[in-house]
Short mmCIF file of C-alpha atoms in Angstrom, two decimals:
data_model
loop_
_atom_site.label_atom_id
_atom_site.label_comp_id
_atom_site.label_asym_id
_atom_site.label_seq_id
_atom_site.Cartn_x
_atom_site.Cartn_y
_atom_site.Cartn_z
CA MET A 46 0.04 -0.04 -0.20
CA PHE A 47 1.08 3.62 -0.77
CA ASP A 48 0.37 7.03 0.96
CA PRO A 49 -2.00 8.53 -1.51
CA VAL A 50 -0.51 11.96 -0.52
CA CYS A 51 3.32 11.54 -0.63
CA GLY A 52 3.38 8.12 -2.22
CA ILE A 53 5.69 6.51 0.29
CA GLU A 54 5.22 2.69 0.50
CA LEU A 55 3.77 1.76 3.62
CA LEU A 56 5.69 -1.33 4.78
CA ASP A 57 5.12 -1.43 8.49
CA GLU A 58 1.91 -1.22 10.61
CA ARG A 59 -0.21 1.71 9.52
CA ARG A 60 -0.44 4.09 12.33
CA PHE A 61 -2.50 6.70 10.45
CA THR A 62 -5.62 5.64 8.73
CA SER A 63 -8.66 6.98 7.31
CA ASP A 64 -11.74 6.14 5.18
CA HIS A 65 -13.21 7.56 2.23
CA ALA A 66 -16.09 6.41 -0.05
CA GLY A 67 -15.86 2.85 1.65
CA GLN A 68 -12.15 2.49 0.90
CA SER A 69 -9.50 2.60 3.76
CA TYR A 70 -6.24 4.48 3.30
CA GLY A 71 -2.85 4.52 5.20
CA PHE A 72 -0.51 7.44 5.70
CA CYS A 73 2.92 7.81 6.86
CA THR A 74 2.49 10.93 9.13
CA GLN A 75 -0.47 12.94 10.62
CA SER A 76 0.53 15.65 8.12
CA CYS A 77 -0.28 13.53 5.20
CA LYS A 78 -3.52 12.22 6.80
CA ASP A 79 -4.79 15.94 7.46
CA ASP A 80 -3.81 16.84 3.87
CA PHE A 81 -5.99 14.04 2.67
CA LEU A 82 -8.82 14.84 4.77
CA SER A 83 -8.87 18.56 3.53
CA ASP A 84 -9.42 17.39 -0.11
CA PRO A 85 -9.83 13.58 -0.59
CA ALA A 86 -11.04 13.95 -4.22
CA ARG A 87 -7.62 15.43 -4.84
CA TYR A 88 -5.89 12.32 -4.01
CA VAL A 89 -8.29 9.61 -4.92
CA GLU A 90 -9.98 10.89 -8.15
CA MET A 91 -7.02 12.77 -9.62
CA GLU A 92 -4.04 11.09 -11.13
CA PRO A 93 -0.77 12.59 -9.57
CA LEU A 94 1.49 14.65 -11.94
CA ILE A 95 4.40 12.65 -10.72
CA ARG A 96 4.05 9.05 -9.56
CA LEU A 97 7.05 6.93 -8.62
CA GLU A 98 6.59 3.32 -7.25
CA ARG A 99 9.51 1.05 -6.22
CA VAL A 100 11.88 2.85 -8.52
CA ILE A 101 15.38 1.38 -8.58
CA LYS A 102 18.31 3.18 -10.41
CA THR A 103 21.55 1.37 -10.79
CA TYR A 104 24.57 2.77 -12.49
CA ASP A 105 26.84 0.06 -14.26
CA LEU A 106 30.44 1.35 -13.87
CA GLY A 107 32.13 -1.50 -15.57
CA GLU A 108 32.79 -4.19 -13.16
CA VAL A 109 30.91 -2.25 -10.25
CA GLN A 110 27.31 -1.73 -10.10
CA VAL A 111 26.56 1.46 -7.91
CA PRO A 112 22.72 1.37 -6.55
CA VAL A 113 21.37 4.88 -6.11
CA LEU A 114 17.69 4.69 -5.94
CA ARG A 115 16.59 1.52 -3.90
CA GLY A 116 12.74 1.29 -4.28
CA LEU A 117 12.01 4.93 -4.33
CA SER A 118 8.05 5.58 -4.07
CA MET A 119 6.87 9.13 -4.30
CA ARG A 120 3.87 11.22 -5.64
CA ILE A 121 3.64 14.80 -6.47
CA HIS A 122 0.34 16.26 -7.26
CA HIS A 123 -0.91 18.98 -9.49
CA GLY A 124 -0.25 22.49 -7.94
CA ASP A 125 2.14 21.10 -5.36
CA PHE A 126 4.93 23.33 -3.93
CA ILE A 127 7.58 20.84 -2.76
CA ALA A 128 11.18 20.75 -1.48
CA VAL A 129 13.07 17.49 -1.91
CA VAL A 130 16.01 17.43 0.68
CA GLY A 131 18.50 14.88 1.38
CA ALA A 132 22.44 14.51 2.45
CA SER A 133 24.78 13.97 -0.42
CA GLY A 134 24.38 10.52 -1.73
CA SER A 135 20.73 10.30 -0.76
CA GLY A 136 19.52 10.00 -4.46
CA LYS A 137 17.62 13.20 -4.78
CA SER A 138 19.59 14.45 -7.70
CA THR A 139 18.99 11.08 -9.51
CA ALA A 140 15.24 11.28 -8.59
CA MET A 141 15.00 14.61 -10.16
CA ASN A 142 16.57 13.47 -13.17
CA ILE A 143 14.12 10.86 -13.50
CA ILE A 144 11.19 13.21 -12.69
CA GLY A 145 12.69 15.61 -15.34
CA THR A 146 12.87 12.64 -18.02
CA LEU A 147 16.62 13.26 -18.24
CA ASP A 148 17.05 9.56 -17.04
CA VAL A 149 15.13 6.46 -16.74
CA PRO A 150 14.77 4.00 -14.01
CA THR A 151 16.43 0.67 -14.12
CA ALA A 152 13.30 -0.99 -12.71
CA GLY A 153 9.89 0.14 -11.08
CA LEU A 154 7.09 2.29 -12.29
CA ALA A 155 7.70 5.98 -13.31
CA LEU A 156 4.59 7.90 -14.49
CA ILE A 157 5.21 11.52 -15.50
CA ALA A 158 2.14 13.55 -16.47
CA GLY A 159 0.42 10.17 -17.09
CA LYS A 160 3.19 8.71 -19.26
CA ASP A 161 5.07 5.67 -18.37
CA VAL A 162 8.64 6.69 -19.04
CA MET A 163 10.03 3.11 -19.18
CA LYS A 164 7.89 2.49 -22.35
CA MET A 165 8.99 5.74 -24.19
CA GLY A 166 11.93 6.42 -26.68
CA GLU A 167 14.43 9.34 -26.59
CA GLY A 168 12.33 11.25 -29.06
CA GLU A 169 9.25 10.95 -26.97
CA LEU A 170 10.91 11.55 -23.80
CA ALA A 171 12.54 14.92 -25.20
CA ASP A 172 9.02 15.90 -26.52
CA LEU A 173 7.32 15.06 -22.98
CA ARG A 174 10.34 17.26 -21.50
CA ASN A 175 9.88 20.02 -23.93
CA ARG A 176 6.06 20.27 -23.46
CA LYS A 177 5.49 19.53 -19.78
CA ILE A 178 8.67 20.54 -17.87
CA GLY A 179 10.60 23.79 -17.26
CA PHE A 180 13.96 23.66 -15.76
CA VAL A 181 15.80 26.00 -13.37
CA PHE A 182 19.49 25.05 -12.85
CA GLN A 183 22.00 26.25 -10.24
CA GLN A 184 24.44 27.44 -12.98
CA PHE A 185 21.76 29.42 -14.85
CA ASN A 186 22.69 27.90 -18.25
CA LEU A 187 22.24 31.15 -20.18
CA VAL A 188 23.78 31.46 -23.72
CA PRO A 189 26.29 34.41 -23.27
CA SER A 190 25.88 35.83 -26.74
CA LEU A 191 21.95 36.37 -26.46
CA SER A 192 20.27 38.81 -24.70
CA ALA A 193 17.85 38.20 -21.67
CA LEU A 194 14.77 38.23 -24.11
CA GLU A 195 16.62 35.82 -26.42
CA ASN A 196 17.43 33.56 -23.74
CA VAL A 197 13.89 33.18 -22.57
CA LEU A 198 12.78 32.73 -26.09
CA LEU A 199 15.48 30.01 -26.79
CA PRO A 200 13.12 27.19 -26.11
CA LYS A 201 10.73 28.38 -28.69
CA THR A 202 13.55 29.30 -31.03
CA LEU A 203 14.86 25.64 -31.00
CA ARG A 204 11.35 24.34 -31.73
CA GLY A 205 10.74 26.81 -34.53
CA THR A 206 7.90 28.60 -32.66
CA ALA A 207 9.42 31.84 -31.66
CA ASP A 208 6.65 34.07 -33.29
CA ALA A 209 5.34 37.34 -32.30
CA ALA A 210 3.14 35.95 -29.70
CA ALA A 211 5.98 33.89 -28.08
CA GLU A 212 8.00 37.01 -27.91
CA LYS A 213 5.10 38.93 -26.22
CA ARG A 214 4.94 36.09 -23.82
CA ALA A 215 8.65 36.34 -23.17
CA GLU A 216 8.41 39.90 -22.55
CA ALA A 217 5.61 39.49 -20.09
CA LEU A 218 7.64 36.84 -18.24
CA LEU A 219 10.63 39.12 -17.99
CA GLU A 220 8.41 41.76 -16.59
CA SER A 221 6.84 39.39 -14.17
CA VAL A 222 10.24 38.61 -12.60
CA GLY A 223 11.24 42.38 -12.55
CA LEU A 224 13.48 42.55 -15.56
CA HIS A 225 11.38 44.48 -17.89
CA GLU A 226 14.27 47.32 -18.11
CA ARG A 227 16.92 44.68 -18.54
CA MET A 228 15.58 42.53 -21.12
CA LEU A 229 18.02 43.43 -23.86
CA HIS A 230 21.09 42.89 -21.66
CA ARG A 231 23.39 39.95 -22.03
CA PRO A 232 24.15 37.55 -19.20
CA SER A 233 27.58 39.26 -18.63
CA GLU A 234 25.83 42.66 -17.78
CA LEU A 235 23.44 40.92 -15.27
CA SER A 236 24.19 39.98 -11.66
CA GLY A 237 23.75 36.56 -10.53
CA GLY A 238 20.32 37.06 -9.07
CA GLU A 239 19.21 38.70 -12.43
CA GLN A 240 20.58 35.96 -14.40
CA GLN A 241 18.58 33.20 -12.40
CA ARG A 242 15.58 35.53 -12.88
CA VAL A 243 15.98 35.19 -16.54
CA ALA A 244 16.33 31.34 -16.15
CA ILE A 245 13.19 31.34 -14.18
CA ALA A 246 11.35 33.25 -16.99
CA ARG A 247 12.83 30.87 -19.63
CA ALA A 248 11.45 27.77 -17.61
CA PHE A 249 7.79 29.20 -17.94
CA ILE A 250 8.00 30.11 -21.55
CA ASN A 251 6.37 26.90 -22.86
CA ASP A 252 3.60 26.94 -20.22
CA PRO A 253 4.70 23.73 -18.54
CA ASP A 254 2.85 21.60 -15.95
CA LEU A 255 6.00 21.25 -13.84
CA ILE A 256 8.72 23.55 -12.85
CA LEU A 257 11.90 21.62 -11.68
CA ALA A 258 14.38 23.64 -9.85
CA ASP A 259 17.65 21.95 -8.82
CA GLU A 260 19.53 23.90 -6.26
CA PRO A 261 18.22 27.17 -7.77
CA THR A 262 20.12 29.40 -5.11
CA GLY A 263 23.15 27.32 -4.80
CA SER A 264 25.36 30.04 -6.46
CA LEU A 265 23.72 32.95 -4.88
CA ASP A 266 24.31 34.61 -1.50
CA SER A 267 21.73 34.58 1.31
CA ALA A 268 19.92 37.62 0.40
CA THR A 269 19.49 36.97 -3.18
CA SER A 270 18.55 33.49 -2.48
CA THR A 271 15.62 34.62 -0.40
CA LYS A 272 14.44 36.86 -3.31
CA ILE A 273 14.58 33.99 -5.74
CA ILE A 274 12.67 31.58 -3.43
CA ASP A 275 9.87 34.38 -2.78
CA LEU A 276 9.86 34.96 -6.70
CA LEU A 277 9.26 31.10 -7.20
CA ALA A 278 6.82 31.16 -4.52
CA GLU A 279 4.90 34.19 -6.13
CA LEU A 280 5.05 32.52 -9.40
CA TRP A 281 3.56 29.29 -8.03
CA ARG A 282 0.85 31.09 -6.43
CA THR A 283 -0.22 32.93 -9.60
CA SER A 284 0.51 30.34 -12.14
CA ASN A 285 -1.19 27.27 -10.60
CA LYS A 286 1.96 25.23 -11.61
CA THR A 287 3.63 22.32 -9.86
CA VAL A 288 6.88 23.58 -8.41
CA VAL A 289 9.55 21.05 -7.21
CA ILE A 290 12.75 22.35 -5.71
CA VAL A 291 15.78 20.41 -4.92
CA THR A 292 17.81 21.93 -2.23
CA HIS A 293 20.37 21.18 0.85
CA ASP A 294 19.34 24.64 2.40
CA PRO A 295 16.61 24.08 5.18
CA GLN A 296 15.75 27.96 4.91
CA ILE A 297 14.81 27.41 1.33
CA ALA A 298 13.01 24.38 1.81
CA ALA A 299 11.02 25.95 4.68
CA HIS A 300 9.25 28.27 2.10
CA THR A 301 7.57 25.44 0.40
CA ARG A 302 4.36 23.59 1.14
CA ARG A 303 5.78 20.15 1.83
CA ILE A 304 9.24 18.86 2.40
CA LEU A 305 10.13 15.29 1.13
CA THR A 306 13.25 13.92 2.76
CA MET A 307 15.43 11.15 1.03
CA LYS A 308 17.85 8.83 2.54
CA ASP A 309 19.61 5.95 1.05
CA GLY A 310 17.86 6.03 -2.23
CA ARG A 311 14.22 6.16 -0.63
CA LEU A 312 11.79 8.58 0.68
CA VAL A 313 11.75 8.52 4.49
CA SER A 314 8.51 9.32 6.64
CA ASN A 315 10.01 12.15 8.70
CA HIS A 316 8.68 14.62 6.21
CA GLY A 317 5.94 16.79 6.85
CA ALA A 318 4.28 20.34 6.08
CA SER A 319 6.70 23.34 6.27
CA GLY A 320 6.86 25.25 9.31
CA GLN A 321 6.50 28.29 7.02
CA ALA A 322 3.81 26.63 4.84
CA ILE A 323 2.31 29.11 2.29
CA TRP A 324 -0.29 26.85 0.88
CA PRO A 325 -3.57 28.52 0.74
CA LYS A 326 -5.62 27.52 3.69
CA ALA A 327 -9.32 26.21 3.12
#
């Protein structure tokens, strides 16, 4: 049995249970149970945006096989604002690569936006990634020779869809991240925080369902980091997107709705609602 909220596999005695529509459900924590009771239909009737079940990922390094994910089960629902945390070697980056379709499991079930990635070819994975997922990286990954506006438009340009409507959307996105006056500047003319704002705007250009941010504040000072996470939170509030942040910084994680902790390639059940949760109250 899997917790319908966070997706963790319930291997031991279920301490937290609830019934809905004649069906019994188990939960790993009181927090997950409370979430479920606040809106059972969200967790029972709607398919999660991300559903991982008993995912194994092993890297073959010649004569040595290195297990990284060891039966990871996790669910992320439409509209969630989640932080995935864990020590180095916990498997969180590998998990995010699978969620982002940059890698596929060795075994297990991985459904991304309803698609079984184990049954998809490289072209299909690339198409799913381009349509459904926006990425924000630690190192910004901006093209130095392009302006901020051109960098935001780049995913459209690569797909041959950078028309007038796309340019108008790119301008609106740059305005939404506070860079309307800087959209013609190149990365070298922008601060680190401004470059990350450009990267965030670029992540939204294709109107994806999921924003996946891998250590988005890792290269920034603490004050700028707070501004970036506040920006992501505001965009989450206003866009109805699903935002997943991978971070080692507990202060960054504390801004999200829920913190999922990984250890030894699995989700562990000591997660729960953030102490500074900003999820709208019913």
